[in-house]
XYZ file of C-alpha atoms in Angstrom:
541
model
C -34.362 14.175 -49.395
C -36.279 13.210 -52.553
C -36.888 15.431 -55.579
C -40.168 17.440 -56.113
C -40.879 15.003 -59.153
C -40.790 12.026 -57.054
C -43.210 13.576 -54.595
C -45.578 14.609 -57.350
C -45.872 11.390 -59.035
C -46.336 9.415 -55.989
C -49.264 11.678 -54.948
C -50.843 11.167 -58.407
C -51.632 7.626 -57.164
C -53.382 8.862 -53.877
C -55.965 11.768 -54.859
C -57.669 13.470 -52.197
C -61.658 12.864 -52.105
C -63.397 16.168 -53.190
C -65.321 18.164 -50.783
C -63.834 16.288 -47.750
C -62.631 18.256 -44.840
C -59.941 16.379 -42.813
C -58.694 17.530 -39.189
C -55.959 15.891 -37.174
C -57.616 15.454 -33.658
C -57.110 13.832 -30.433
C -56.506 10.303 -31.886
C -54.663 11.595 -35.355
C -57.179 11.249 -38.337
C -59.852 8.576 -38.012
C -62.918 7.899 -40.323
C -64.280 5.465 -42.757
C -61.150 3.638 -44.213
C -62.359 4.138 -47.697
C -61.435 7.922 -47.251
C -58.219 7.466 -45.821
C -55.471 6.597 -48.789
C -54.621 10.340 -49.517
C -54.414 11.389 -45.708
C -52.218 8.151 -44.921
C -49.946 8.975 -47.833
C -49.542 12.654 -46.811
C -49.177 11.824 -43.175
C -45.879 9.962 -44.460
C -44.655 12.972 -46.012
C -45.317 14.915 -42.684
C -43.423 11.913 -40.867
C -40.253 12.598 -43.015
C -40.365 16.324 -42.288
C -40.596 15.663 -38.858
C -37.878 13.312 -38.340
C -35.503 15.513 -40.721
C -36.569 18.433 -38.359
C -35.577 16.584 -35.336
C -32.125 15.698 -36.795
C -32.838 12.311 -38.034
C -34.561 10.690 -34.793
C -36.995 7.874 -35.625
C -40.961 8.757 -35.792
C -43.415 6.347 -35.285
C -46.680 5.904 -37.718
C -49.472 3.782 -36.422
C -52.482 2.805 -38.552
C -55.472 2.014 -36.382
C -58.808 3.320 -35.371
C -58.755 1.631 -31.812
C -62.426 1.430 -30.536
C -64.101 2.331 -33.761
C -66.046 0.005 -35.917
C -64.209 -2.685 -38.221
C -64.970 -0.278 -41.403
C -63.033 2.358 -39.916
C -59.273 3.375 -39.739
C -57.078 6.180 -38.740
C -53.397 7.071 -38.632
C -51.336 9.190 -36.052
C -47.621 10.013 -35.521
C -45.633 8.991 -32.697
C -42.718 11.437 -31.349
C -39.038 10.354 -30.614
C -39.607 9.708 -26.712
C -42.768 7.504 -27.585
C -45.116 10.380 -26.800
C -47.912 11.789 -29.152
C -47.131 14.303 -31.978
C -46.165 17.683 -30.733
C -49.408 19.809 -30.677
C -48.021 22.534 -32.943
C -47.620 19.748 -35.676
C -51.296 18.694 -35.597
C -52.050 21.984 -37.760
C -49.280 20.892 -40.379
C -50.914 17.535 -40.781
C -54.246 19.043 -41.294
C -52.724 21.456 -43.861
C -51.155 18.803 -45.861
C -54.382 16.465 -45.635
C -56.414 19.235 -47.267
C -54.380 20.343 -50.111
C -56.662 20.362 -53.004
C -54.450 18.975 -55.716
C -51.021 17.288 -56.241
C -49.390 20.436 -56.875
C -51.064 22.273 -53.996
C -49.811 19.433 -51.855
C -46.121 19.795 -53.166
C -46.384 23.438 -52.486
C -47.502 22.983 -49.030
C -44.972 20.438 -48.457
C -42.098 22.477 -49.777
C -43.347 25.545 -47.903
C -43.296 23.654 -44.503
C -40.012 22.425 -45.160
C -38.675 26.024 -45.648
C -40.679 27.763 -42.717
C -39.536 24.920 -40.454
C -35.916 25.109 -41.939
C -35.533 21.465 -42.198
C -32.265 20.511 -43.863
C -32.843 18.226 -46.998
C -29.674 16.531 -46.474
C -30.552 15.114 -42.755
C -31.866 11.537 -42.973
C -35.460 10.584 -42.250
C -36.416 7.429 -40.196
C -39.651 5.965 -39.576
C -41.100 2.814 -38.160
C -44.675 1.663 -38.879
C -47.097 -0.686 -37.621
C -50.874 -1.330 -37.997
C -53.847 -3.024 -36.393
C -55.929 -6.269 -37.519
C -58.353 -4.074 -39.687
C -58.630 -5.464 -43.359
C -58.177 -1.911 -44.718
C -54.604 -2.189 -43.131
C -52.287 -3.322 -45.655
C -53.606 -1.078 -48.535
C -53.130 2.090 -46.284
C -49.510 0.562 -45.519
C -48.879 0.376 -49.119
C -49.704 4.349 -49.271
C -47.741 5.088 -46.375
C -44.468 3.349 -47.868
C -44.934 5.107 -51.141
C -44.893 8.482 -49.277
C -41.824 7.225 -47.523
C -39.873 6.098 -50.620
C -40.928 9.436 -52.222
C -39.164 11.480 -49.446
C -36.030 8.928 -49.317
C -36.856 7.922 -45.818
C -35.458 4.841 -44.231
C -38.279 2.717 -42.617
C -39.163 -0.532 -40.871
C -42.477 -1.928 -41.242
C -43.272 -3.866 -38.003
C -46.646 -5.157 -39.381
C -49.018 -5.865 -36.668
C -48.345 -4.332 -33.252
C -50.738 -2.713 -30.654
C -50.507 0.924 -30.478
C -48.516 1.090 -27.444
C -45.947 -1.413 -28.342
C -44.990 0.855 -31.404
C -44.695 3.630 -28.862
C -42.363 1.628 -26.788
C -40.365 0.661 -29.946
C -39.762 4.370 -31.003
C -38.623 5.283 -27.561
C -36.416 2.427 -27.513
C -34.708 3.068 -30.765
C -34.138 6.868 -29.734
C -32.806 6.129 -26.507
C -30.035 3.754 -27.462
C -26.892 4.151 -26.052
C -27.791 6.762 -23.960
C -28.459 6.984 -20.017
C -32.270 6.715 -20.394
C -32.096 3.484 -22.464
C -35.426 2.102 -22.468
C -35.150 -1.551 -23.938
C -34.144 -3.773 -26.690
C -35.380 -2.671 -29.852
C -37.692 -5.704 -30.832
C -41.400 -6.864 -30.069
C -39.751 -9.888 -28.058
C -37.688 -7.247 -26.273
C -40.755 -5.594 -25.237
C -42.351 -9.063 -24.007
C -39.117 -10.195 -22.067
C -38.801 -6.584 -20.374
C -42.430 -6.627 -19.474
C -42.325 -10.207 -18.385
C -39.214 -10.021 -16.118
C -40.457 -6.687 -14.354
C -43.827 -8.631 -13.550
C -41.750 -11.504 -12.112
C -39.565 -9.048 -9.878
C -42.642 -7.093 -8.775
C -44.590 -9.998 -7.745
C -41.532 -11.395 -5.733
C -42.959 -13.455 -2.612
C -46.751 -12.973 -3.700
C -49.397 -15.041 -5.236
C -51.952 -14.258 -7.659
C -55.414 -14.027 -5.950
C -57.055 -16.048 -8.506
C -56.957 -15.678 -12.151
C -58.351 -13.100 -14.713
C -60.456 -13.393 -17.909
C -59.285 -10.770 -20.682
C -61.752 -9.870 -23.590
C -59.483 -8.721 -26.241
C -62.319 -6.863 -28.449
C -61.375 -9.287 -31.497
C -58.144 -6.984 -31.925
C -54.533 -7.120 -32.139
C -54.336 -7.481 -28.267
C -55.802 -10.953 -28.640
C -52.349 -12.379 -30.425
C -50.149 -10.142 -28.598
C -51.594 -11.002 -25.069
C -51.010 -14.915 -26.010
C -47.549 -14.134 -26.868
C -46.821 -12.207 -23.753
C -48.307 -14.863 -21.719
C -45.582 -17.121 -23.194
C -43.039 -15.254 -21.232
C -44.736 -15.191 -18.031
C -44.484 -17.927 -15.400
C -47.166 -20.529 -15.872
C -50.237 -20.737 -13.639
C -49.178 -24.488 -12.816
C -46.003 -22.858 -11.499
C -47.726 -20.409 -9.315
C -47.856 -17.563 -12.077
C -51.063 -15.771 -13.041
C -53.804 -17.420 -14.865
C -54.884 -15.417 -17.770
C -57.931 -16.857 -19.611
C -57.902 -15.066 -23.100
C -61.498 -14.629 -24.817
C -62.845 -12.404 -27.895
C -59.482 -13.140 -29.867
C -60.586 -13.687 -33.076
C -58.518 -11.629 -35.588
C -59.453 -13.799 -38.493
C -62.712 -12.376 -39.194
C -62.276 -8.466 -38.931
C -65.744 -7.773 -38.894
C -65.934 -8.865 -35.418
C -63.548 -6.343 -34.063
C -65.085 -4.333 -31.162
C -68.350 -5.690 -32.329
C -70.361 -6.200 -28.712
C -67.080 -6.460 -27.056
C -64.181 -4.698 -25.788
C -63.422 -1.707 -23.340
C -65.669 0.877 -25.073
C -68.688 -1.561 -25.135
C -68.434 -2.488 -21.512
C -67.750 1.093 -20.105
C -70.532 2.789 -22.430
C -73.309 -0.201 -21.829
C -72.497 -0.924 -18.313
C -72.364 -4.580 -18.681
C -70.250 -7.313 -19.499
C -70.056 -8.588 -23.521
C -72.915 -10.676 -24.143
C -70.412 -13.760 -24.989
C -69.060 -13.571 -21.264
C -69.662 -16.703 -19.226
C -67.650 -15.357 -15.995
C -69.084 -16.723 -12.706
C -70.048 -14.189 -10.010
C -67.055 -12.643 -8.399
C -64.561 -13.672 -11.163
C -62.268 -10.844 -12.077
C -62.689 -9.727 -15.947
C -61.057 -7.232 -18.179
C -61.676 -5.677 -21.652
C -59.020 -4.295 -23.778
C -60.115 -2.078 -26.909
C -59.187 -2.822 -30.443
C -55.677 -1.552 -30.470
C -54.785 -2.414 -26.467
C -54.206 0.899 -25.339
C -57.152 0.828 -22.965
C -58.400 -1.325 -20.353
C -61.254 -1.572 -17.995
C -62.147 -4.341 -15.343
C -65.370 -5.497 -14.189
C -67.205 -8.390 -12.205
C -70.540 -9.585 -11.300
C -71.296 -9.678 -7.810
C -73.007 -12.318 -5.498
C -76.511 -10.476 -6.170
C -75.721 -10.687 -9.994
C -75.385 -6.893 -10.086
C -72.721 -5.642 -12.877
C -69.749 -3.613 -11.270
C -67.252 -1.682 -13.378
C -63.804 -0.823 -12.375
C -62.764 1.677 -14.834
C -59.969 3.890 -15.577
C -60.742 6.170 -12.381
C -60.664 2.780 -10.251
C -57.493 1.732 -11.858
C -55.932 5.408 -11.298
C -56.946 5.466 -7.524
C -55.654 1.789 -6.996
C -52.112 2.607 -8.676
C -52.038 5.918 -6.681
C -52.835 3.979 -3.529
C -50.276 1.530 -4.034
C -47.544 3.614 -5.004
C -47.989 6.061 -2.322
C -47.993 3.128 0.416
C -44.792 1.811 -1.471
C -43.156 4.954 -1.164
C -44.009 5.519 2.431
C -42.809 1.812 3.333
C -39.578 2.264 1.391
C -38.750 5.364 3.528
C -39.364 7.807 0.154
C -42.648 9.442 1.509
C -41.108 12.971 1.793
C -38.854 12.597 -1.318
C -41.398 11.472 -3.997
C -44.655 13.621 -4.847
C -47.346 11.488 -6.106
C -50.028 12.927 -8.243
C -53.276 12.494 -10.058
C -54.316 13.577 -13.616
C -58.127 13.092 -14.529
C -60.558 14.742 -17.083
C -64.083 15.753 -16.853
C -65.248 12.272 -17.449
C -63.895 10.937 -13.928
C -66.551 10.285 -11.601
C -67.022 12.754 -8.521
C -66.576 10.291 -6.073
C -63.116 9.238 -7.742
C -62.023 12.766 -7.470
C -63.102 13.223 -3.781
C -61.619 9.945 -2.538
C -57.927 10.950 -4.127
C -58.173 14.531 -2.666
C -59.856 13.700 0.709
C -58.821 10.114 1.492
C -55.293 9.696 -0.056
C -54.732 13.421 0.267
C -53.158 13.679 -3.315
C -53.305 16.559 -5.671
C -55.534 16.183 -8.516
C -55.272 18.199 -12.090
C -58.072 18.275 -14.300
C -57.184 18.585 -17.987
C -59.148 18.394 -21.427
C -59.876 15.018 -22.817
C -57.073 13.370 -24.849
C -54.070 11.453 -23.719
C -51.538 14.653 -24.935
C -53.076 16.634 -22.319
C -53.037 14.317 -19.179
C -49.448 12.906 -20.246
C -48.256 16.645 -20.091
C -49.808 17.436 -16.731
C -48.627 14.105 -15.251
C -45.104 15.125 -16.054
C -45.442 17.927 -13.344
C -45.378 15.267 -10.321
C -42.393 13.119 -9.140
C -44.872 10.257 -10.067
C -47.929 11.239 -12.196
C -50.865 8.865 -12.297
C -53.221 9.540 -15.327
C -56.055 7.505 -16.475
C -59.231 8.621 -18.509
C -62.278 6.892 -17.284
C -62.408 4.887 -20.587
C -59.554 2.885 -19.200
C -56.534 4.797 -21.160
C -53.694 5.909 -18.776
C -50.360 5.180 -17.525
C -47.938 6.251 -14.635
C -45.086 8.403 -15.496
C -41.881 8.828 -13.343
C -39.907 11.601 -13.388
C -36.040 11.392 -14.084
C -35.518 12.757 -10.625
C -37.820 10.324 -9.136
C -35.929 7.642 -11.111
C -32.713 8.855 -9.595
C -34.079 8.814 -6.180
C -35.321 5.079 -6.517
C -31.903 4.086 -8.072
C -29.695 5.814 -4.986
C -31.940 5.363 -2.085
C -30.479 2.779 0.401
C -33.160 1.265 2.333
C -32.637 1.015 6.119
C -34.647 -2.163 6.860
C -35.615 -5.445 5.274
C -39.352 -3.868 4.766
C -37.951 -0.717 3.143
C -35.719 -2.939 1.020
C -38.940 -4.988 -0.185
C -41.115 -1.985 -0.927
C -38.173 -0.118 -2.794
C -37.405 -3.132 -5.034
C -41.323 -3.653 -6.028
C -41.262 0.451 -6.807
C -38.148 -0.231 -8.954
C -39.861 -3.169 -10.679
C -43.030 -1.109 -11.357
C -40.715 1.712 -13.188
C -40.012 -1.299 -15.705
C -43.228 -2.898 -15.631
C -45.245 0.101 -16.604
C -45.228 1.574 -20.455
C -44.419 5.275 -19.432
C -44.772 6.463 -23.195
C -48.816 5.955 -23.230
C -51.524 3.910 -22.075
C -50.708 0.149 -22.354
C -53.516 -2.366 -21.717
C -51.307 -5.250 -21.465
C -48.765 -3.649 -19.086
C -51.566 -2.010 -17.155
C -53.220 -5.574 -16.724
C -50.126 -6.763 -15.085
C -49.824 -3.519 -13.069
C -53.319 -4.240 -11.450
C -52.848 -7.751 -11.092
C -49.720 -7.048 -8.991
C -51.307 -4.533 -6.785
C -54.316 -7.031 -6.401
C -51.848 -9.585 -5.535
C -49.643 -7.715 -2.838
C -53.118 -6.536 -1.146
C -54.564 -9.823 -1.531
C -57.769 -8.406 -2.941
C -60.235 -9.865 -5.315
C -62.544 -7.340 -7.288
C -65.013 -6.891 -4.655
C -62.245 -5.411 -2.263
C -61.133 -3.141 -4.977
C -64.351 -1.857 -5.619
C -64.995 -0.757 -1.828
C -62.254 2.025 -2.067
C -65.006 4.205 -2.889
C -68.755 4.001 -4.404
C -69.010 5.705 -7.895
C -71.978 7.978 -8.425
C -74.209 6.540 -10.852
C -73.600 7.782 -14.280
C -74.547 7.529 -18.071
C -72.478 8.538 -20.978
C -74.453 9.035 -24.239
C -73.560 9.684 -27.938
C -75.555 12.426 -29.795
C -75.399 12.757 -33.291
C -75.004 16.108 -34.934
C -74.423 17.873 -38.245
C -71.501 19.779 -37.281
C -69.735 18.657 -34.074
C -67.436 21.862 -34.299
C -70.131 24.440 -33.140
C -69.913 22.700 -29.717
C -66.964 24.572 -28.101
C -65.924 24.045 -24.545
C -64.080 25.790 -21.531
C -63.114 24.839 -18.114
C -61.257 21.522 -19.334
C -64.143 20.709 -21.129
C -66.558 20.963 -18.247
C -68.666 23.735 -19.796
C -70.038 24.675 -23.119
C -69.206 28.090 -24.550
C -70.926 27.790 -27.854
C -73.813 27.296 -28.917
C -74.753 30.349 -26.809
C -77.503 29.404 -24.163
C -76.785 25.608 -24.284
C -74.696 25.954 -20.997
C -77.263 27.826 -19.052
C -80.066 25.184 -20.108
C -77.679 22.421 -18.886
C -76.973 24.218 -15.598
C -80.705 24.501 -15.157
C -81.132 20.863 -15.424
C -78.270 19.959 -13.066
C -79.502 22.211 -10.463
C -82.740 19.646 -10.206
C -80.754 16.608 -9.386
C -79.016 15.556 -6.065
C -75.236 15.308 -6.723
C -75.951 16.104 -10.333
C -73.188 16.779 -12.713
C -73.147 16.992 -16.366
C -71.295 18.142 -19.488
C -71.099 17.812 -23.110
C -68.228 18.354 -25.373
C -67.899 17.602 -29.302
C -66.288 14.012 -30.086
C -62.682 14.021 -31.044
C -62.999 11.241 -33.752
C -66.701 11.442 -35.070
C -69.598 14.051 -35.912
C -71.366 13.465 -32.763
C -71.467 15.042 -28.986
C -70.726 13.314 -26.079
C -73.014 13.623 -22.908
C -71.893 12.532 -19.348
C -74.117 12.777 -16.486
C -73.984 11.677 -12.812
C -76.415 11.962 -9.959
C -77.122 10.175 -6.402
C -79.334 7.471 -8.207
C -79.393 5.562 -11.466
C -82.596 6.832 -12.317
C -81.548 10.427 -12.112
C -78.272 10.080 -13.778
C -80.149 8.365 -16.973
C -82.667 11.246 -16.637
C -80.193 13.967 -16.718
C -78.113 12.443 -19.653
C -81.201 11.996 -21.761
C -82.269 15.593 -20.885
C -79.051 17.032 -21.634
C -78.816 15.238 -24.763
C -82.055 16.702 -25.953
C -80.440 20.479 -25.286
C -77.579 19.131 -27.585
C -79.831 17.788 -30.376
C -81.722 20.960 -30.287
C -78.513 23.271 -30.316
C -76.817 21.055 -33.216
C -79.949 21.466 -35.586
């Protein structure tokens, strides 16, 4: 463990902006890139402590701001099994980030090391990566300076999608164990994903191609690389048309494209030239979200968001389990947030007869809840999600002996899905191939998928406020506790609309409140959203 002098000296190169308060939130630290230098340096110090506390296990550091505009950036830590940083450590990140001077930072660092009983002689091991933002390389330099000052071993994987870094962290920490997750390399990620896709597609042909909007982010070059490992369309493989993959002009990142644009605006990117009924998908800036959509024969836009992906996956996995003779041995459950469309929740509970857990927004909450099932399917409506197979479910799949060719086929597909799905975190690239596998097995196009259930019309609005922290929620973020009186006003408004539902919550990444509303008609949903937004504006003044 490095000396106090080396940390103190390195810290002088990364002064904290005066009067700025930082908070480690749902997505780590995320803000204007010009404010991040000291934050990233200090996250490097925390990463070293985290690795040493965990006996030298490898910790990941990802520099990205996902769907935020190009001038933003962010940083977050990845724990040893590829999951989000343990919640109790978020406060430590916030403490270090807000230390007012180099000396105060060193004092806070040493106090944490003492309080957490970190052994200085334990090695610290870190891997890091970034997305395509222009601010990435100088922030990496700040991070590396912290890693050198703490005498950490580190590997810079340069440009990766966020899920690829999560994947690599788990691969490294499970090497040589019964839980070995894969080869420790970017190439290993592509090979594992492609091989599993081929197995899952055995005997099936893609039902047409898919056009993928990569938000002019890191998902573009990485999807191009993955395609090189997949069977070519001319040989019966999936045709993937890649658009919005310009990473040479950083200012184009997430600009009128990407999953967040499509979900929020309920329309295709303006650059889209897809013909009616063409299957389309959009990733976000760091490729951990995906939404599908199409334009129907009447030229109406149809969104197939995270709720639709979750119900599709739960339907298919449930069918495969029953067809493999495992219906009574594997319990499938779905995890949603308050943003889930009311129709999707009703479909899962009443048509699929599966349990649903509602959690606060944030992958860490959904991921944790999903581990309570043998197979936990979790997706936020924004398209961020995955499927988790419990250790006991994996053992059941491995040991089960099928009693017929049909059972054997279903079992082989299930086993392939456990390899295809990135179980560490939502991964747009593997989720893309999961959806394509299911549609091929069902011989469905987007229109057939869309008919699983009909979404209630909904609207999501962003309301700028002076201080988002005055908005405090309860009931898995479905009700406002503070400001006092705001929820009563929202309830009164909701009661005026058929099938009305609305809630407001502080954004986890910016000084804004997000308002969600749904109702029986588009006009009512829009009207309800605007009126609830007005309540929030007034309360936030």
